[in-house]
Amino acid sequence: MRVLIVEDEKLAADRLEKLIRRLEPRAEVAGRAASVKAACHWLEEHGAPDLAFLDIQLGDGLSFEIFEHCPLQFPVIFTTAFDAYALRAFKLNSIHYLLKPIEEEELGAALQKYHQIRGTVRQPFSDSRVQQEQSIFPEPVTYERLRQQLTQQYKQRFLIRLGEQLHTVQVDDVLYFWNEEKVTFLTTTAGKRYLVDYSLNQLEELLDSALFFRINRQVMLRVEAIKNIVAYSGSRLKVVLQHAEDKEALVSRERVNEFKAWLDA
């Protein structure tokens, strides 16, 4: 496993490399860079690593900018001092993130997640494997996309019509959305069910994906909605929902790995 470390603090880079060597004896720290410019130069010369650790704030800019100059795709683990709120965006574009100072246990969990994802594509190299890897690993990181996600304002509430009256339901009070025959309903923490004028496709754009996950064509949920998860045939998962024990909510086969990663975020 070829690893690239992009970190502008030498002591932090030294510590990270030491921890990597301790946890991954067979890993090769193939390169270190202390700036966006140096990282781009390394990538141009050596190509994509198997895994990169990127400090977000570098002396000459943000590490996101590396992907503006070097359109390579490779797994990323961010290292940062950003707060948890800002890190919601990073979850969409990386395997994991590590808050400084980096602890050995946290690094071990990040590496384990990398191997769990990578393990699904360990087979002889081929074009089909490339396509499979690209579908399993996160989408290419772009500075513009992350900037938009960090500043994006997500929907806060829904307007509900009850007869002649109008009411609002806060997003924090929503457990899940269920689509039936092209009609979408939301269910609240109190177990109440209301009709909403949005499709699940629209809701995916309006709601924070760190909080809501679409498990199939019919259901989008938040983690608090889950009463239980059980194994189902064909490597699928069945989710038992609060206030809907009689309904069958199956995670689509192609979304199982992503769903597990979302639960573990």
Coordinates of C-alpha atoms in Angstrom, one line a residue:
M1 CA 0.0 0.0 0.0
R2 CA 1.6 3.3 -1.2
V3 CA 0.7 6.2 1.2
L4 CA 1.1 9.9 0.6
I5 CA 1.1 12.3 3.6
V6 CA 0.3 16.0 2.9
E7 CA 1.0 17.9 6.1
D8 CA 2.8 21.2 6.7
E9 CA 3.7 20.6 10.3
K10 CA 6.8 18.4 10.4
L11 CA 6.1 17.0 13.9
A12 CA 2.6 16.1 13.0
A13 CA 3.8 14.4 9.8
D14 CA 6.5 12.5 11.7
R15 CA 3.9 11.3 14.2
L16 CA 1.4 10.3 11.6
E17 CA 4.1 8.4 9.6
K18 CA 5.2 6.6 12.8
L19 CA 1.7 5.6 13.6
I20 CA 1.1 4.3 10.1
R21 CA 4.2 2.2 10.2
R22 CA 3.2 0.8 13.6
L23 CA -0.3 -0.1 12.5
E24 CA 0.5 -1.0 8.9
P25 CA 4.0 -2.6 8.8
R26 CA 3.7 -3.4 5.1
A27 CA 2.6 0.1 4.1
E28 CA 5.1 2.3 2.2
V29 CA 5.0 6.0 3.0
A30 CA 5.9 6.7 -0.6
G31 CA 5.9 10.5 -0.2
R32 CA 5.4 13.5 2.0
A33 CA 4.4 17.0 0.9
A34 CA 4.1 20.2 2.9
S35 CA 2.1 22.3 0.5
V36 CA -0.5 22.2 -2.3
K37 CA 2.2 22.9 -4.8
A38 CA 4.5 20.2 -3.5
A39 CA 1.6 17.7 -3.4
C40 CA 0.7 18.4 -7.0
H41 CA 4.3 18.0 -8.0
W42 CA 4.5 14.7 -6.3
L43 CA 1.3 13.4 -7.9
E44 CA 2.4 14.5 -11.3
E45 CA 5.7 12.6 -10.9
H46 CA 4.5 9.5 -9.1
G47 CA 0.8 9.2 -9.9
A48 CA -2.1 8.3 -7.6
P49 CA -1.2 6.7 -4.2
D50 CA -3.3 3.8 -2.8
L51 CA -4.2 6.1 0.1
A52 CA -3.6 9.8 1.0
F53 CA -3.7 11.6 4.3
L54 CA -4.5 15.3 3.6
D55 CA -4.2 18.1 6.2
I56 CA -7.0 20.5 5.2
Q57 CA -5.2 23.7 6.0
L58 CA -1.8 24.1 4.4
G59 CA 0.6 27.1 4.1
D60 CA -0.3 27.9 0.5
G61 CA -4.0 27.0 0.6
L62 CA -6.5 24.3 1.3
S63 CA -5.7 20.7 0.3
F64 CA -9.0 20.5 -1.6
E65 CA -7.2 22.7 -4.2
I66 CA -4.9 19.8 -5.0
F67 CA -7.8 18.1 -6.9
E68 CA -8.3 21.3 -9.0
H69 CA -4.8 20.9 -10.4
C70 CA -4.4 17.2 -10.4
P71 CA -7.5 15.4 -11.6
L72 CA -6.5 12.0 -10.1
Q73 CA -8.9 9.8 -8.1
F74 CA -7.7 8.1 -5.0
P75 CA -8.9 7.3 -1.5
V76 CA -8.5 10.2 1.0
I77 CA -8.5 10.4 4.8
F78 CA -8.6 14.1 6.0
T79 CA -6.6 15.2 9.0
T80 CA -7.9 18.5 10.4
A81 CA -8.6 20.7 13.4
F82 CA -12.0 21.7 11.9
D83 CA -15.1 21.3 14.1
A84 CA -17.5 18.4 13.7
Y85 CA -20.2 20.6 12.0
A86 CA -17.9 21.5 9.1
L87 CA -16.7 17.9 8.8
R88 CA -20.2 16.8 7.6
A89 CA -19.1 17.9 4.2
F90 CA -15.9 15.9 4.3
K91 CA -17.7 12.7 5.0
L92 CA -19.2 12.8 1.6
N93 CA -15.8 13.0 -0.1
S94 CA -13.5 10.9 2.0
I95 CA -13.2 7.5 3.6
H96 CA -12.7 9.0 7.0
Y97 CA -11.4 12.1 8.9
L98 CA -9.1 12.4 11.8
L99 CA -9.1 15.3 14.3
K100 CA -5.8 16.5 15.5
P101 CA -4.0 15.5 17.6
I102 CA -4.3 12.1 15.9
E103 CA -4.8 9.2 18.3
E104 CA -3.6 5.7 17.4
E105 CA -7.0 4.2 18.0
E106 CA -8.7 6.6 15.7
L107 CA -6.1 6.1 13.0
G108 CA -6.6 2.3 13.3
A109 CA -10.4 2.7 12.8
A110 CA -9.8 4.8 9.7
L111 CA -7.4 2.3 8.2
Q112 CA -9.8 -0.5 9.0
K113 CA -12.6 1.3 7.1
Y114 CA -10.2 1.7 4.2
H115 CA -9.5 -2.0 4.1
Q116 CA -13.1 -2.9 4.5
I117 CA -13.9 -0.9 1.4
R118 CA -10.8 -2.0 -0.5
G119 CA -11.5 -5.6 0.3
T120 CA -14.6 -5.7 -1.8
V121 CA -12.5 -5.2 -4.9
R122 CA -9.4 -7.3 -4.3
Q123 CA -9.2 -9.2 -7.6
P124 CA -7.0 -9.3 -10.7
F125 CA -6.6 -5.8 -12.2
S126 CA -8.9 -5.1 -15.1
D127 CA -11.0 -2.4 -16.6
S128 CA -14.0 -3.8 -14.8
R129 CA -12.1 -3.5 -11.5
V130 CA -11.3 0.1 -12.2
Q131 CA -15.0 0.9 -12.7
Q132 CA -15.9 -1.1 -9.6
E133 CA -13.3 0.8 -7.5
Q134 CA -14.6 4.1 -8.7
S135 CA -18.1 3.2 -7.8
I136 CA -17.1 2.0 -4.3
F137 CA -14.7 4.8 -3.3
P138 CA -16.0 8.3 -2.8
E139 CA -16.4 10.6 -5.7
P140 CA -13.4 12.8 -6.7
V141 CA -12.9 15.6 -4.2
T142 CA -13.3 19.1 -5.6
Y143 CA -12.7 22.3 -3.8
E144 CA -15.8 23.9 -5.3
R145 CA -18.1 21.0 -4.3
L146 CA -16.8 21.1 -0.7
R147 CA -17.1 24.8 -0.6
Q148 CA -20.7 24.6 -1.7
Q149 CA -21.4 21.9 0.9
L150 CA -19.9 23.8 3.7
T151 CA -22.0 26.9 3.0
Q152 CA -25.2 25.1 1.8
Q153 CA -28.3 25.8 3.8
Y154 CA -30.4 22.7 4.2
K155 CA -34.1 22.6 4.6
Q156 CA -35.2 23.3 8.2
R157 CA -38.9 22.6 8.2
F158 CA -41.9 21.3 6.2
L159 CA -45.3 23.0 5.7
I160 CA -48.1 20.6 6.4
R161 CA -51.7 21.0 5.5
L162 CA -54.3 19.5 7.8
G163 CA -57.7 20.2 6.4
E164 CA -58.0 24.0 6.3
Q165 CA -55.1 24.5 8.7
L166 CA -51.4 24.8 8.0
H167 CA -48.7 23.5 10.4
T168 CA -45.0 23.1 10.3
V169 CA -42.8 20.1 11.1
Q170 CA -39.2 20.7 12.0
V171 CA -36.7 18.5 10.1
D172 CA -35.3 17.4 13.5
D173 CA -38.7 15.9 14.3
V174 CA -38.7 13.7 11.1
L175 CA -37.7 10.1 11.4
Y176 CA -38.1 9.0 7.8
F177 CA -39.8 9.6 4.4
W178 CA -41.8 6.8 2.7
N179 CA -42.9 7.0 -0.9
E180 CA -46.1 5.1 -1.9
E181 CA -47.4 5.2 -5.4
K182 CA -45.6 8.4 -6.2
V183 CA -46.9 10.1 -3.0
T184 CA -44.4 10.9 -0.2
F185 CA -45.2 10.8 3.5
L186 CA -43.0 11.8 6.5
T187 CA -43.2 10.1 9.9
T188 CA -42.3 12.1 13.0
T189 CA -40.7 11.0 16.2
A190 CA -44.2 11.0 17.7
G191 CA -45.3 8.5 15.1
K192 CA -47.5 11.0 13.2
R193 CA -47.7 10.6 9.4
Y194 CA -48.1 13.6 7.0
L195 CA -48.2 14.1 3.3
V196 CA -45.4 16.3 1.8
D197 CA -45.2 17.8 -1.6
Y198 CA -41.7 16.5 -2.5
S199 CA -40.3 13.5 -4.2
L200 CA -37.5 11.5 -2.6
N201 CA -35.2 12.8 -5.4
Q202 CA -36.0 16.4 -4.4
L203 CA -35.5 15.6 -0.7
E204 CA -32.1 14.2 -1.3
E205 CA -31.1 17.6 -2.6
L206 CA -32.8 19.5 0.2
L207 CA -31.7 17.5 3.3
D208 CA -28.3 17.0 4.9
S209 CA -26.9 13.7 3.6
A210 CA -25.0 13.3 6.9
L211 CA -28.4 13.1 8.6
F212 CA -30.6 11.4 6.1
F213 CA -29.8 8.3 3.9
R214 CA -31.9 6.9 1.1
I215 CA -31.9 3.1 1.4
N216 CA -34.0 2.3 -1.7
R217 CA -36.5 3.9 -4.1
Q218 CA -39.1 4.2 -1.4
V219 CA -37.4 5.1 1.9
M220 CA -35.1 7.8 3.2
L221 CA -34.4 7.8 6.9
R222 CA -32.2 9.1 9.7
V223 CA -30.4 6.9 12.1
E224 CA -32.8 7.6 14.9
A225 CA -35.6 5.9 12.9
I226 CA -33.8 2.6 13.0
K227 CA -35.2 0.1 15.6
N228 CA -33.2 -2.8 14.3
I229 CA -31.2 -4.1 11.4
V230 CA -31.2 -7.7 10.3
A231 CA -29.4 -9.7 7.6
Y232 CA -31.5 -10.5 4.6
S233 CA -31.1 -12.8 1.6
G234 CA -28.5 -12.0 -1.0
S235 CA -26.2 -9.9 1.2
R236 CA -29.0 -7.4 1.7
L237 CA -30.1 -5.7 5.0
K238 CA -33.6 -5.3 6.4
V239 CA -34.3 -2.2 8.5
V240 CA -37.0 -2.3 11.1
L241 CA -38.3 1.2 11.5
Q242 CA -39.8 3.0 14.5
H243 CA -43.7 3.2 14.1
A244 CA -43.5 1.0 11.0
E245 CA -42.8 -2.5 12.3
D246 CA -45.3 -4.0 9.9
K247 CA -43.5 -2.6 6.8
E248 CA -40.6 -4.1 5.0
A249 CA -37.7 -1.6 4.4
L250 CA -34.9 -3.3 2.5
V251 CA -31.5 -1.7 1.8
S252 CA -30.8 -1.9 -1.9
R253 CA -28.0 -4.3 -2.6
E254 CA -25.9 -1.7 -4.4
R255 CA -26.3 0.7 -1.4
V256 CA -25.4 -1.8 1.4
N257 CA -21.7 -0.8 1.7
E258 CA -22.5 2.9 1.5
F259 CA -25.2 2.5 4.1
K260 CA -22.8 0.8 6.5
A261 CA -20.3 3.6 6.0
W262 CA -23.0 6.2 6.7
L263 CA -23.9 4.4 9.9
D264 CA -20.3 4.3 11.0
A265 CA -19.6 8.0 10.2

